Coordinates of C-alpha atoms in Angstrom, one line a residue:
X1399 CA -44.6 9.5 -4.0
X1400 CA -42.6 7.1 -6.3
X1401 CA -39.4 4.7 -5.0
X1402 CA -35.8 4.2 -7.1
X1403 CA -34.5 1.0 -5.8
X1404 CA -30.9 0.2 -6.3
X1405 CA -28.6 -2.1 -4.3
X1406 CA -27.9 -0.6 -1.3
X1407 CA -31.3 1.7 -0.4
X1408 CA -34.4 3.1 -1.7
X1409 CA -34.3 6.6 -3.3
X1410 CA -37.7 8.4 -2.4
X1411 CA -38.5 11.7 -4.5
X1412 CA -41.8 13.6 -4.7
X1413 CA -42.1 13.1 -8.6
X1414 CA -45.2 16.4 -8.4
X1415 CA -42.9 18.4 -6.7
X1416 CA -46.0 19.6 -4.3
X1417 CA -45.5 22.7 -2.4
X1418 CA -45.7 21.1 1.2
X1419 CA -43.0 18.4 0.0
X1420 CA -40.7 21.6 -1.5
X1421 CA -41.4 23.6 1.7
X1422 CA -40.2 21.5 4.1
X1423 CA -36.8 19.7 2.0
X1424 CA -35.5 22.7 1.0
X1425 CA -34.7 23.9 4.6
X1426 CA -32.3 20.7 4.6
X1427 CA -28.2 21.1 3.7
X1428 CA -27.3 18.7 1.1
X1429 CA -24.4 16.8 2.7
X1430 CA -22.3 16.8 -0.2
X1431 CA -22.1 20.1 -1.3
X1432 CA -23.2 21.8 2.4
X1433 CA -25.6 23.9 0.4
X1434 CA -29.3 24.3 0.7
X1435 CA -30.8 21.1 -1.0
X1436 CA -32.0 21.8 -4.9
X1437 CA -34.7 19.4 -5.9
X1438 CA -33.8 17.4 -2.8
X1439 CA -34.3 13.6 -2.3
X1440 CA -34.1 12.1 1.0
X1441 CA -32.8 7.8 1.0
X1442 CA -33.8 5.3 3.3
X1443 CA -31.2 6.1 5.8
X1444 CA -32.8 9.7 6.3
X1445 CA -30.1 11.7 5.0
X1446 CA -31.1 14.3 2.3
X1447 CA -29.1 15.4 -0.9
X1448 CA -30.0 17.8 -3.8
X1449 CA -31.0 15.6 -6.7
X1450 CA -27.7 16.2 -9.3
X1451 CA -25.4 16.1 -6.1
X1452 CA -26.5 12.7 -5.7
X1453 CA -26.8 11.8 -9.2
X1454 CA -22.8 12.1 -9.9
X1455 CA -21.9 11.0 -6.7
X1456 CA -23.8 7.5 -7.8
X1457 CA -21.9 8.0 -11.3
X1458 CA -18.9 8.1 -9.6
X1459 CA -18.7 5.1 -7.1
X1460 CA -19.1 2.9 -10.1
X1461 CA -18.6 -0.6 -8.6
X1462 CA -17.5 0.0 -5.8
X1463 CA -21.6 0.5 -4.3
X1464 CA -24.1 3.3 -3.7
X1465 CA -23.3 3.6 -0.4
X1466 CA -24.6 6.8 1.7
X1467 CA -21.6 9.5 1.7
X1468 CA -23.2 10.7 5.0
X1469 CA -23.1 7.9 6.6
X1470 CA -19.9 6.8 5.4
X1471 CA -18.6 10.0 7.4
X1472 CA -20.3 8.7 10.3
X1473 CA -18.6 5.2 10.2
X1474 CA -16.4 4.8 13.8
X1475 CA -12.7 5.3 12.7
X1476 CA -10.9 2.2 12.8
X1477 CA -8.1 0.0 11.2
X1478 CA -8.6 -1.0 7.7
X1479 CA -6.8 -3.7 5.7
X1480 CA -6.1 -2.1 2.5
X1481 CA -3.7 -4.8 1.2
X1482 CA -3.6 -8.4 1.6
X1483 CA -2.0 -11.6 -0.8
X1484 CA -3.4 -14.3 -2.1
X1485 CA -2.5 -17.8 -2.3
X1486 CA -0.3 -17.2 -5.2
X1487 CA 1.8 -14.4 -3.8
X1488 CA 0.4 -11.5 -5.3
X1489 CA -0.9 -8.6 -3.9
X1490 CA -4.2 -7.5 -3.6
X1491 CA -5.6 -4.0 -2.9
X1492 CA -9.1 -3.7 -1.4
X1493 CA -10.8 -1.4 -3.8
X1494 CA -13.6 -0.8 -1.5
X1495 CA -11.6 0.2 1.3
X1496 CA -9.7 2.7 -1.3
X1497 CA -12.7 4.7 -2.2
X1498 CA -14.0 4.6 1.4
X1499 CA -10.6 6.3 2.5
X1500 CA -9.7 8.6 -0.4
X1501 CA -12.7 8.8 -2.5
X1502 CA -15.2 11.1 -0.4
X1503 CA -16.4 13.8 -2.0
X1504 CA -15.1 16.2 1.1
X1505 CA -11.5 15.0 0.7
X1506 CA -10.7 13.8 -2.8
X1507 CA -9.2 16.9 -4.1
X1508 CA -7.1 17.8 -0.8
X1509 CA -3.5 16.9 -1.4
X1510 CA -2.4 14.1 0.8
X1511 CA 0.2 12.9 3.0
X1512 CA 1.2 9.6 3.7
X1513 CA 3.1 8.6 6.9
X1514 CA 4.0 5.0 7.1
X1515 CA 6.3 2.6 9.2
X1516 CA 8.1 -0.8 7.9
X1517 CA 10.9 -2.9 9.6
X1518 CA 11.5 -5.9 11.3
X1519 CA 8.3 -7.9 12.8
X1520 CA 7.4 -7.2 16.5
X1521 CA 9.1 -4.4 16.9
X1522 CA 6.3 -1.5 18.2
X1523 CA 5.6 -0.5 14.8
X1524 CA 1.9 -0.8 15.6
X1525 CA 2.2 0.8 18.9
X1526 CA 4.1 3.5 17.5
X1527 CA 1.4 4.3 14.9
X1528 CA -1.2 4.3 17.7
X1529 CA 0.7 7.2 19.7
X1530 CA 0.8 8.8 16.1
X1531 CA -2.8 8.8 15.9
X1532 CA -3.5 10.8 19.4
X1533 CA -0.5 13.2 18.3
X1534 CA -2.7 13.7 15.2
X1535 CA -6.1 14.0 16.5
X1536 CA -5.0 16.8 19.0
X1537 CA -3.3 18.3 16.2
X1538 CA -6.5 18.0 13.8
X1539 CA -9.0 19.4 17.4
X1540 CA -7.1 21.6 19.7
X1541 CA -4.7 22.5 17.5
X1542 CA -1.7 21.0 19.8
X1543 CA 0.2 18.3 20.6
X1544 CA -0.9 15.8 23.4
X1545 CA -0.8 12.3 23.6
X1546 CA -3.8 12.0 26.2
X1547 CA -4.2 11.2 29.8
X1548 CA -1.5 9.0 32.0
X1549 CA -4.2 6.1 32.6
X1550 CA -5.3 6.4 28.9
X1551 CA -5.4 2.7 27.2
X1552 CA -3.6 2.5 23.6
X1553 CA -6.0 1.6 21.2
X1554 CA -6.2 2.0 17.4
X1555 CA -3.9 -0.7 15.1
X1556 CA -4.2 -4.4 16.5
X1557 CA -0.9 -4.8 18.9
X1558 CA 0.0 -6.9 21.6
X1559 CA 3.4 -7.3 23.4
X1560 CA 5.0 -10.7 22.9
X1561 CA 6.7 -13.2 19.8
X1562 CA 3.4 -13.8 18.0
X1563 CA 3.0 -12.0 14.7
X1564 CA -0.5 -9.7 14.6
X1565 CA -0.4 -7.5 11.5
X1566 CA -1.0 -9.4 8.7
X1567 CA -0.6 -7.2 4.9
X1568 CA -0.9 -3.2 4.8
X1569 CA -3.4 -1.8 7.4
X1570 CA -4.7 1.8 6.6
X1571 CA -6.7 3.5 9.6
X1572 CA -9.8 4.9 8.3
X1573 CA -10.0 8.5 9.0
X1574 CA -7.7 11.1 7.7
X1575 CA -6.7 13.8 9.9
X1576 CA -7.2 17.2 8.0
X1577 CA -5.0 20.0 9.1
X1578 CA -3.7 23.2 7.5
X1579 CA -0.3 23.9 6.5
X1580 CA 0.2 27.5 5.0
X1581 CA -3.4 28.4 4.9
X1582 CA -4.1 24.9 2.8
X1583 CA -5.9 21.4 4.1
X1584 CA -3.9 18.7 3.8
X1585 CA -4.8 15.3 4.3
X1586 CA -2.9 12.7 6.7
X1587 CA -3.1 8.6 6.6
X1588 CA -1.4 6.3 8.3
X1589 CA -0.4 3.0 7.2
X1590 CA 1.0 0.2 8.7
X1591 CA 2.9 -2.7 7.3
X1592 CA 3.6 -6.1 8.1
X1593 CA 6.8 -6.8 9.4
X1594 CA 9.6 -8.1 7.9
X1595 CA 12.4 -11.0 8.1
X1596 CA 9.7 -13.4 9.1
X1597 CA 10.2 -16.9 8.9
X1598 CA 6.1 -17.9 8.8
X1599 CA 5.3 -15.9 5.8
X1600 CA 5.9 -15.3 2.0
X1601 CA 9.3 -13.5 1.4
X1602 CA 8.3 -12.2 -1.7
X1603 CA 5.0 -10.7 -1.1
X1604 CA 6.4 -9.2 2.1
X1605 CA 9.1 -7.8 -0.2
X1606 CA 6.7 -6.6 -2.6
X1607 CA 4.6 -5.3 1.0
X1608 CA 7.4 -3.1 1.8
X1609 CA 8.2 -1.8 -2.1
X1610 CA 4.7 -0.4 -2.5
X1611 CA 4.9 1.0 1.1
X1612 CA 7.7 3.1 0.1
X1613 CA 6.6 3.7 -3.1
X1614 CA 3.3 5.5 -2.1
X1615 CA 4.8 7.3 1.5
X1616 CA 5.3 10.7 2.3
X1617 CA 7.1 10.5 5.6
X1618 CA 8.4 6.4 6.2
X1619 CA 9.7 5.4 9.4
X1620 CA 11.9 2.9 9.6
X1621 CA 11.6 0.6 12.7
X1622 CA 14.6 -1.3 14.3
X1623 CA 15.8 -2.8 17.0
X1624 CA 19.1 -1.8 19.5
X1625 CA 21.2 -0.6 16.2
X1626 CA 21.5 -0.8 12.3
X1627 CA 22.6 -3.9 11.0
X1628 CA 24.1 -5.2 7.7
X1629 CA 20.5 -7.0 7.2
X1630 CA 18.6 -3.8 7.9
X1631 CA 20.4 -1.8 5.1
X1632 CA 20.7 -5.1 2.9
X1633 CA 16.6 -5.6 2.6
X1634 CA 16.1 -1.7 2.2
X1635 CA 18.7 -1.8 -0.9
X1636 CA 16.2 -4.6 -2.1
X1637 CA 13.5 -2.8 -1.8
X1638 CA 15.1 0.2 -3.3
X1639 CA 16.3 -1.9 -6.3
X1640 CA 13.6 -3.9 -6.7
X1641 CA 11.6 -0.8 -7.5
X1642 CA 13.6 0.5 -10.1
X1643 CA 15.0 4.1 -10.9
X1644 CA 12.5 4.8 -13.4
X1645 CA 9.7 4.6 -10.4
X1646 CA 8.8 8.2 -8.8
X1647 CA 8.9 8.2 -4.9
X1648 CA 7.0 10.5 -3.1
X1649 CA 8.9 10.1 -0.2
X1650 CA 9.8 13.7 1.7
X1651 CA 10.9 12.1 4.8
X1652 CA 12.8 8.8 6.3
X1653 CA 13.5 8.2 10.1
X1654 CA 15.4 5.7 11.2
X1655 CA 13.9 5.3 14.6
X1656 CA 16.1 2.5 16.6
X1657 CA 14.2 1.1 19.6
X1658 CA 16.0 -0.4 23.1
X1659 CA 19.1 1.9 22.3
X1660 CA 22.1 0.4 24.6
X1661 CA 22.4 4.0 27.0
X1662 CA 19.2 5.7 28.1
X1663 CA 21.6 9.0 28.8
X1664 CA 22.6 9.1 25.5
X1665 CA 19.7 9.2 23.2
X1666 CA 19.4 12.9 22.3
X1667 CA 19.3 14.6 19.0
X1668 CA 22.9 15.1 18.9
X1669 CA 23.7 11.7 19.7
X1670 CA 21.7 10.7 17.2
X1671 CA 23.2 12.8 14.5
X1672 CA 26.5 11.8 15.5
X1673 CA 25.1 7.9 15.5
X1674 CA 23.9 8.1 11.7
X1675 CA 26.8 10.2 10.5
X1676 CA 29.4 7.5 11.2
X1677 CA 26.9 4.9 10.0
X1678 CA 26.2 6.5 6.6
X1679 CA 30.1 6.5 5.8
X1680 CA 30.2 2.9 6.7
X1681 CA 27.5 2.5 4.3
X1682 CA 29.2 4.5 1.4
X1683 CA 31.8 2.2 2.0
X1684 CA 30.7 -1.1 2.4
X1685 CA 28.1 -0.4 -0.5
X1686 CA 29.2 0.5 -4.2
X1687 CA 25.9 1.7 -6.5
X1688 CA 23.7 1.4 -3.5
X1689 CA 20.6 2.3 -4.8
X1690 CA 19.1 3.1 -1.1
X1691 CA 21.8 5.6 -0.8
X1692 CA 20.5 7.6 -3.9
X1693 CA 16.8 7.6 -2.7
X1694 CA 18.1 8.8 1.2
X1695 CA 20.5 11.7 -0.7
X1696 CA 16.8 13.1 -2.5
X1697 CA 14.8 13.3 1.0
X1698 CA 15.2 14.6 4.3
X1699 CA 16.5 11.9 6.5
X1700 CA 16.9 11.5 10.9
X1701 CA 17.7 9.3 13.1
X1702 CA 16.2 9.0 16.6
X1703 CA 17.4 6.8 19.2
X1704 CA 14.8 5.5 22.2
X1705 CA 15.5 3.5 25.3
X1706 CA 13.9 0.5 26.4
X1707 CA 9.8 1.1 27.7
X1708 CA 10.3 -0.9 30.3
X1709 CA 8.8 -4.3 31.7
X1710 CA 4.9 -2.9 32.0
X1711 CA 5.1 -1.9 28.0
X1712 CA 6.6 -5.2 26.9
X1713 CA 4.5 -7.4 29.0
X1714 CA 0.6 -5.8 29.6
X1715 CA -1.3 -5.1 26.7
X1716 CA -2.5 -1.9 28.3
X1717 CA 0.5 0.8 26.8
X1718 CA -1.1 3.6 28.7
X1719 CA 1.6 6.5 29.2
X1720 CA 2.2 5.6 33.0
X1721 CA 3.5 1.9 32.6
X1722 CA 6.5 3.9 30.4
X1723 CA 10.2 4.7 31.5
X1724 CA 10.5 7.9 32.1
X1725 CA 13.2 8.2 29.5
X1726 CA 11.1 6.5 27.2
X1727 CA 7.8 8.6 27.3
X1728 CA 10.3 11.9 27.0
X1729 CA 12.0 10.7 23.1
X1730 CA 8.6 9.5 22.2
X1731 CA 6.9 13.0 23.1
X1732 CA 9.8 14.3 21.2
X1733 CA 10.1 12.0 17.9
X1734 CA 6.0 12.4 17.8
X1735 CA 5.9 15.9 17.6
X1736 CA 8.8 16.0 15.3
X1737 CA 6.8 14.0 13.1
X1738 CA 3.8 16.4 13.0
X1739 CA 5.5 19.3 12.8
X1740 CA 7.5 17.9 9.3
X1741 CA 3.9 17.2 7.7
X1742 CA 3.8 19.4 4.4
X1743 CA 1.8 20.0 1.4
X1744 CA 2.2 17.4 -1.3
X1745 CA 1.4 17.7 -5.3
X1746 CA -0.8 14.3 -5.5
X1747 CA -4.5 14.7 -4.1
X1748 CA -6.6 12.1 -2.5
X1749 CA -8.4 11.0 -5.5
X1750 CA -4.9 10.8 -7.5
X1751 CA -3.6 8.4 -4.9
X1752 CA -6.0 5.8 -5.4
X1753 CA -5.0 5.6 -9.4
X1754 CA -0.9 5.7 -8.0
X1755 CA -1.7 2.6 -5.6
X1756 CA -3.8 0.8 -8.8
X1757 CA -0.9 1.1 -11.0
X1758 CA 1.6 0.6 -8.3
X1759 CA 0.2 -3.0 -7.5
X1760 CA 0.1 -3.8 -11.0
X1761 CA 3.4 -3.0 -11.6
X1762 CA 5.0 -5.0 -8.5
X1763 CA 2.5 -8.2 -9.1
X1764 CA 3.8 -7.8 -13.3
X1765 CA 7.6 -7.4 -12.2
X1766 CA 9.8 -10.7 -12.5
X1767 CA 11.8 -9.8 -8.8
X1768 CA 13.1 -13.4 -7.6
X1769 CA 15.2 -11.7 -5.0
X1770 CA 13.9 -12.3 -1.5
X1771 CA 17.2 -12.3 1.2
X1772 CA 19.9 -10.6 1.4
X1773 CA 22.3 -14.1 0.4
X1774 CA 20.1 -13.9 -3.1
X1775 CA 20.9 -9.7 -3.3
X1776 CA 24.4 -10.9 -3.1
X1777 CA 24.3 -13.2 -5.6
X1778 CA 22.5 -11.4 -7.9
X1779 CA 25.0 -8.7 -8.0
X1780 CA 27.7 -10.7 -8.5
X1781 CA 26.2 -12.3 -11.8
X1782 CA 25.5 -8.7 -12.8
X1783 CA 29.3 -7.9 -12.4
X1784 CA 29.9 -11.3 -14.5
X1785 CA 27.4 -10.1 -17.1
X1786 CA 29.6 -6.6 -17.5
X1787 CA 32.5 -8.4 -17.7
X1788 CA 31.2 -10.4 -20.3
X1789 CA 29.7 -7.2 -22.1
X1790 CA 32.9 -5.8 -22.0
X1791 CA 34.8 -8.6 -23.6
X1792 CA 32.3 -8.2 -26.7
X1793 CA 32.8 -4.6 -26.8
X1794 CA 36.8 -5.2 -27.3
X1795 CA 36.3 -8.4 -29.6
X1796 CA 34.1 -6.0 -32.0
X1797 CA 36.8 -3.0 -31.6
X1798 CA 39.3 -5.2 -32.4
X1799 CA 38.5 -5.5 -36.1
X1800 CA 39.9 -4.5 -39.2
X1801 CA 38.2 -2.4 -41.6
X1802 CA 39.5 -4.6 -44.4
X1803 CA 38.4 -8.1 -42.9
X1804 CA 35.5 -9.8 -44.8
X1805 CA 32.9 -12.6 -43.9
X1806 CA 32.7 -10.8 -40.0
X1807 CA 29.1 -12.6 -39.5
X1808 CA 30.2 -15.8 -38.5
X1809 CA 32.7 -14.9 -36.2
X1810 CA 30.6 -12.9 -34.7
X1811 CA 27.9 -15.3 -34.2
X1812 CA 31.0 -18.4 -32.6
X1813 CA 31.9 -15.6 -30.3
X1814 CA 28.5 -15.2 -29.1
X1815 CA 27.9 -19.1 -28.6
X1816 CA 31.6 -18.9 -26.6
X1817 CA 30.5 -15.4 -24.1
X1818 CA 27.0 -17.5 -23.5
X1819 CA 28.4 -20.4 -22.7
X1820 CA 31.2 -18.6 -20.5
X1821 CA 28.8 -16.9 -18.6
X1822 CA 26.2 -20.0 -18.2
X1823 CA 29.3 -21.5 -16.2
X1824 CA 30.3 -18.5 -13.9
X1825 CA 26.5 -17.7 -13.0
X1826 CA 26.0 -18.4 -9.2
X1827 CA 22.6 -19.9 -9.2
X1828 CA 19.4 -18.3 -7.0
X1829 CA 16.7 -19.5 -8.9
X1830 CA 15.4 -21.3 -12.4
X1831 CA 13.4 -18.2 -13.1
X1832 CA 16.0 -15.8 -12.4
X1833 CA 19.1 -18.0 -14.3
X1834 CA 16.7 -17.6 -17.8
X1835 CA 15.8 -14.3 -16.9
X1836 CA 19.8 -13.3 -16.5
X1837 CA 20.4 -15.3 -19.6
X1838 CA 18.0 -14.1 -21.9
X1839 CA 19.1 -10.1 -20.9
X1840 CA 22.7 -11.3 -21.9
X1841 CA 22.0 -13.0 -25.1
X1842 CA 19.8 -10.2 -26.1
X1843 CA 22.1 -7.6 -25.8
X1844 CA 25.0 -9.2 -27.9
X1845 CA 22.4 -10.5 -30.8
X1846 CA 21.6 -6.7 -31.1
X1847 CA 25.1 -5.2 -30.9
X1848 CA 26.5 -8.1 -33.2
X1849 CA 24.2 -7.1 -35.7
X1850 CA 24.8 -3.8 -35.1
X1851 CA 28.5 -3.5 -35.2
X1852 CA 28.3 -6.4 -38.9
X1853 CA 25.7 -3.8 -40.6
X1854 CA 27.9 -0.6 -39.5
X1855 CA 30.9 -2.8 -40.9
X1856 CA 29.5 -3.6 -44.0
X1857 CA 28.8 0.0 -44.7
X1858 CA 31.7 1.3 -43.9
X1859 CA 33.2 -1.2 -46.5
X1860 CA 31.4 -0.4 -49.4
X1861 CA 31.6 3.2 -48.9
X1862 CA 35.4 3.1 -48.7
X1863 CA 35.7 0.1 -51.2
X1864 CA 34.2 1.6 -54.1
X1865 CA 36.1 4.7 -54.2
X1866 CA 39.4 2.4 -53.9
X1867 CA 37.8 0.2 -57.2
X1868 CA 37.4 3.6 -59.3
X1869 CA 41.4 4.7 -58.8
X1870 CA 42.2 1.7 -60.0
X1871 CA 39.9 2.0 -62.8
X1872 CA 41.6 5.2 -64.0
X1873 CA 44.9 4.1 -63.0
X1874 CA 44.8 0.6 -65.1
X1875 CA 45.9 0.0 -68.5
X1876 CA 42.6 -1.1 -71.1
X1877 CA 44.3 -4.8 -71.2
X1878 CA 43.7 -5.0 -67.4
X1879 CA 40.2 -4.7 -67.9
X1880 CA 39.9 -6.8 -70.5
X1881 CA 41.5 -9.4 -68.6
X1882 CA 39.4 -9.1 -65.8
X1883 CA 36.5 -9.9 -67.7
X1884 CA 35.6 -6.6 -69.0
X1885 CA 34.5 -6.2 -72.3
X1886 CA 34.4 -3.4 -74.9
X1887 CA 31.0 -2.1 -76.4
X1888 CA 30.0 -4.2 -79.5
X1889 CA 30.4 -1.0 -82.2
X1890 CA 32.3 -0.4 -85.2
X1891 CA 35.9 0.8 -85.0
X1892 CA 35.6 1.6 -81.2
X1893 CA 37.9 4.7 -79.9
X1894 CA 40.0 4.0 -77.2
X1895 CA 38.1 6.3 -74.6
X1896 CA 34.9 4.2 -75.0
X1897 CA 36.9 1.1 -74.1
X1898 CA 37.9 2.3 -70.9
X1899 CA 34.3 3.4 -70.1
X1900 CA 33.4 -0.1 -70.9
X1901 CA 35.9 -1.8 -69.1
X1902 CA 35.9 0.7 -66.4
X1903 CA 32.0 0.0 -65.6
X1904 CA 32.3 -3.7 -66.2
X1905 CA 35.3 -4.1 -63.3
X1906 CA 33.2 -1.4 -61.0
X1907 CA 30.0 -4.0 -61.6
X1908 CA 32.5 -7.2 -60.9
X1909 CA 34.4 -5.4 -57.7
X1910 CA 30.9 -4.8 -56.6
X1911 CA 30.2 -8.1 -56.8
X1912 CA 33.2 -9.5 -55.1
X1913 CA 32.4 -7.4 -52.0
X1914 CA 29.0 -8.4 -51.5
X1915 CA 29.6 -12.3 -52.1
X1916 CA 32.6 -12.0 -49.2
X1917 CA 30.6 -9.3 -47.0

């Protein structure tokens, strides 16, 4: 019997391969492939695995560790933090915590679904996501909905009723719940964010939090708190814009799910349909180029309205079922199963998502986004608007000119100095990074359609200049070349026709020269 040591346990492997060894592994099921073990070896742990299984499951965990798959299966499911910042601001995703969640071998290929919930801090996002996970694991077991028994105490995500903040970063619960949808497994996680709008933490990272949340979702829920407000629309158009166009959302779904509505009588679906209706046009209205707009107009949206849980929710840290309103424990029965039923098959697998949310955190810890309140969103638009204005202005200045106008290069280049100085004087500051980012765009675009527009120009003019030169060419009498400096070809007797060919290329050569000296 010989040992393989490597970080995490000891690989033992009968290296004779005698009979009594053979007899009794091959009887085992490899726990990665669920076949009968081929040239099986058995780790410290006791679990057993044919030899090549193992092999390129060790080749694929890389640095992440040779951890046991079987026991990683067996590890109690729980809340994980799969993104956190640092102490400069940027974000930081927890590559072990990736492969633990997405990377098993049973799962990786299974397309998966992402249902997520941001919004304003302590407002029962966590508690929400913890009646999402017993929707989900009667769903994945017994096939049904059920949100467990009356005297049932809430646990999963860290919650607690009160002011003081408890979810700190993007928290991912361990355990996907695998159910079928058209004959097909699909994989569900659920994430929770940290709140937003809070005064103790960064802006930016929490900004950035809530970007790669929606970024990566399949179903998001949006969480706030009596109605929708100004605010709430301003930071989701901050979100949406700090992202960019050119980004691909997966998003199928958004809720907005408004918590402590006013009337407890009128919280049904129609109600609610009505409610988001009316709100939507105020948007539309209030909001030119909203880029949140765009992003709700490519997903299925709803809104659901819920009363107020009552005192024993808001005060115990119990949230058992019983200590509900009425009223209350009815919507959330309703919204919950709503939200299981919507789950659908996506194009990205498990093992694809873990690449999205590695180039996803690059890309938002890379971005220059100084934006981080709705004032700033404000601000930045209106310098925007300034910047068109200015752009336009250019455009008309360049428009404006003659073909038959010469030395354009300097003009060009004192009405660039005025526009960049005009603008310097009308920007509305937010930051030093943004004010040289803003300027630099600015000055960049009308260096590169000045040069543009002069080198256009300066075709156009020699093109239509030298065809003008040649009419007068044939047009002028011999002593007109001559006195423009032409002169004759040095022979004996010369005919008349060769001195206009003389003269007629020595004025093309001097008109050529004009132009370029004055271009």
């Amino acid at each position: 019997m010989e040992r393989d040591i490597s970080p995490e346990f000891t690989v033992f492997y009968d290296s004779s391969r005698g009979n009594t060894f053979r007899r009794r592994r091959l009887s085992s099921i490899c726990a990665l492939c669920n076949e009968k073990t081929q040239e099986p070896i058995t780790i410290s742990c006791g679990h057993t695995f044919c030899w090549s299984c193992y092999q390129e499951y060790r080749a694929s965990t890389g640095k992440h560790g040779y951890r046991c798959p079987a026991c990683i299966n067996q590890q109690p499911d729980e809340p994980l933090q799969l993104v956190k910042v640092d102490e400069n601001g940027q974000l930081v995703l927890q590559e072990k915590v990736l492969h633990r969640c997405f990377l098993s071998r049973r799962i990786q290929e299974y397309p998966v679904y992402l249902i997520s919930v941001i919004g304003e801090r302590r407002t029962g996002k966590s508690f929400l996501m913890n009646y999402l996970i017993k929707a989900l694991q009667s769903q994945e077991t017994a096939k049904k909905f059920d949100l467990g028994s009356e005297d049932e105490i809430l646990k999963g995500f860290t919650w607690k009723p009160g002011p003081e903040k408890v979810t700190y970063g993007i928290w991912i619960w361990s355990k996907p719940f695998i159910l079928e949808q058209n004959g097909q497994k699909v994989a569900v996680f659920l994430l929770d964010t940290e709140g937003s709008m809070d005064m103790e933490g960064d802006k930016k990272a929490n900004i950035k939090m809530c970007m790669l949340t929606m970024l990566l979702s399949s179903h998001l829920v949006y969480n706030v708190n009596s109605s929708i407000k100004e605010t709430d629309i301003d930071y989701l158009e901050i979100y949406c814009h700090g992202i960019g166009s050119d980004k691909g959302y997966n998003l199928k779904h958004f809720d907005f799910l408004i918590k402590n509505w006013y009337d407890p009588e009128k919280c049904a679906t129609n109600d609610a349909e009505s409610y988001i209706k009316e709100e939507i046009k105020k948007m539309k209205k209030r909001y030119k180029n909203c880029t949140f707009l765009e992003v709700l107009d490519k997903c299925s949206s709803k809104c659901f309205l819920m009363p107020n849980p009552g005192p024993e929710i808001t005060s115990k840290e119990t949230g058992r079922l019983k200590d509900m309103n009425k009223e209350f424990q009815d919507r959330l029965r309703t919204y919950l199963s709503d939200v299981v039923t919507r789950i659908q098959l996506n194009t990205s697998t498990c093992g694809e998502m873990t690449t999205m949310m590695m180039e996803f955190v690059s890309h938002l810890n890379h971005q220059k986004y100084n934006i981080s309140s709705p004032i700033e969103m404000y601000n930045m638009g209106k310098n925007q608007e300034h910047m068109e204005e200015i752009k336009n202005e250019f455009r008309e200045f360049l428009n404006s000119w003659p073909l038959w106008r010469l030395r354009i290069g300097d003009q060009v280049a004192k009405k660039i100095s005025e526009l960049q100085q005009k603008f310097e004087e009308s920007f509305i500051y937010i930051n030093k990074d943004d004010r040289e980012d803003q300027l630099e765009k600015l000055m960049k675009y009308l260096v590169t359609e000045g040069d543009k527009f002069c080198r256009n120009h300066n075709t156009k003019l020699l093109i239509n200049g030298i065809p003008a030169l040649v009419s007068l060419v044939a047009a002028a009498p011999v002593g007109a070349f001559m006195a423009a400096g032409a002169a004759t070809t040095a022979v004996a007797n010369p005919t008349t026709f060769e001195m206009v060919i003389s003269g007629g290329s020595a004025i093309v050569r001097t008109g050529w020269g004009l132009v370029r000296r004055f271009i």
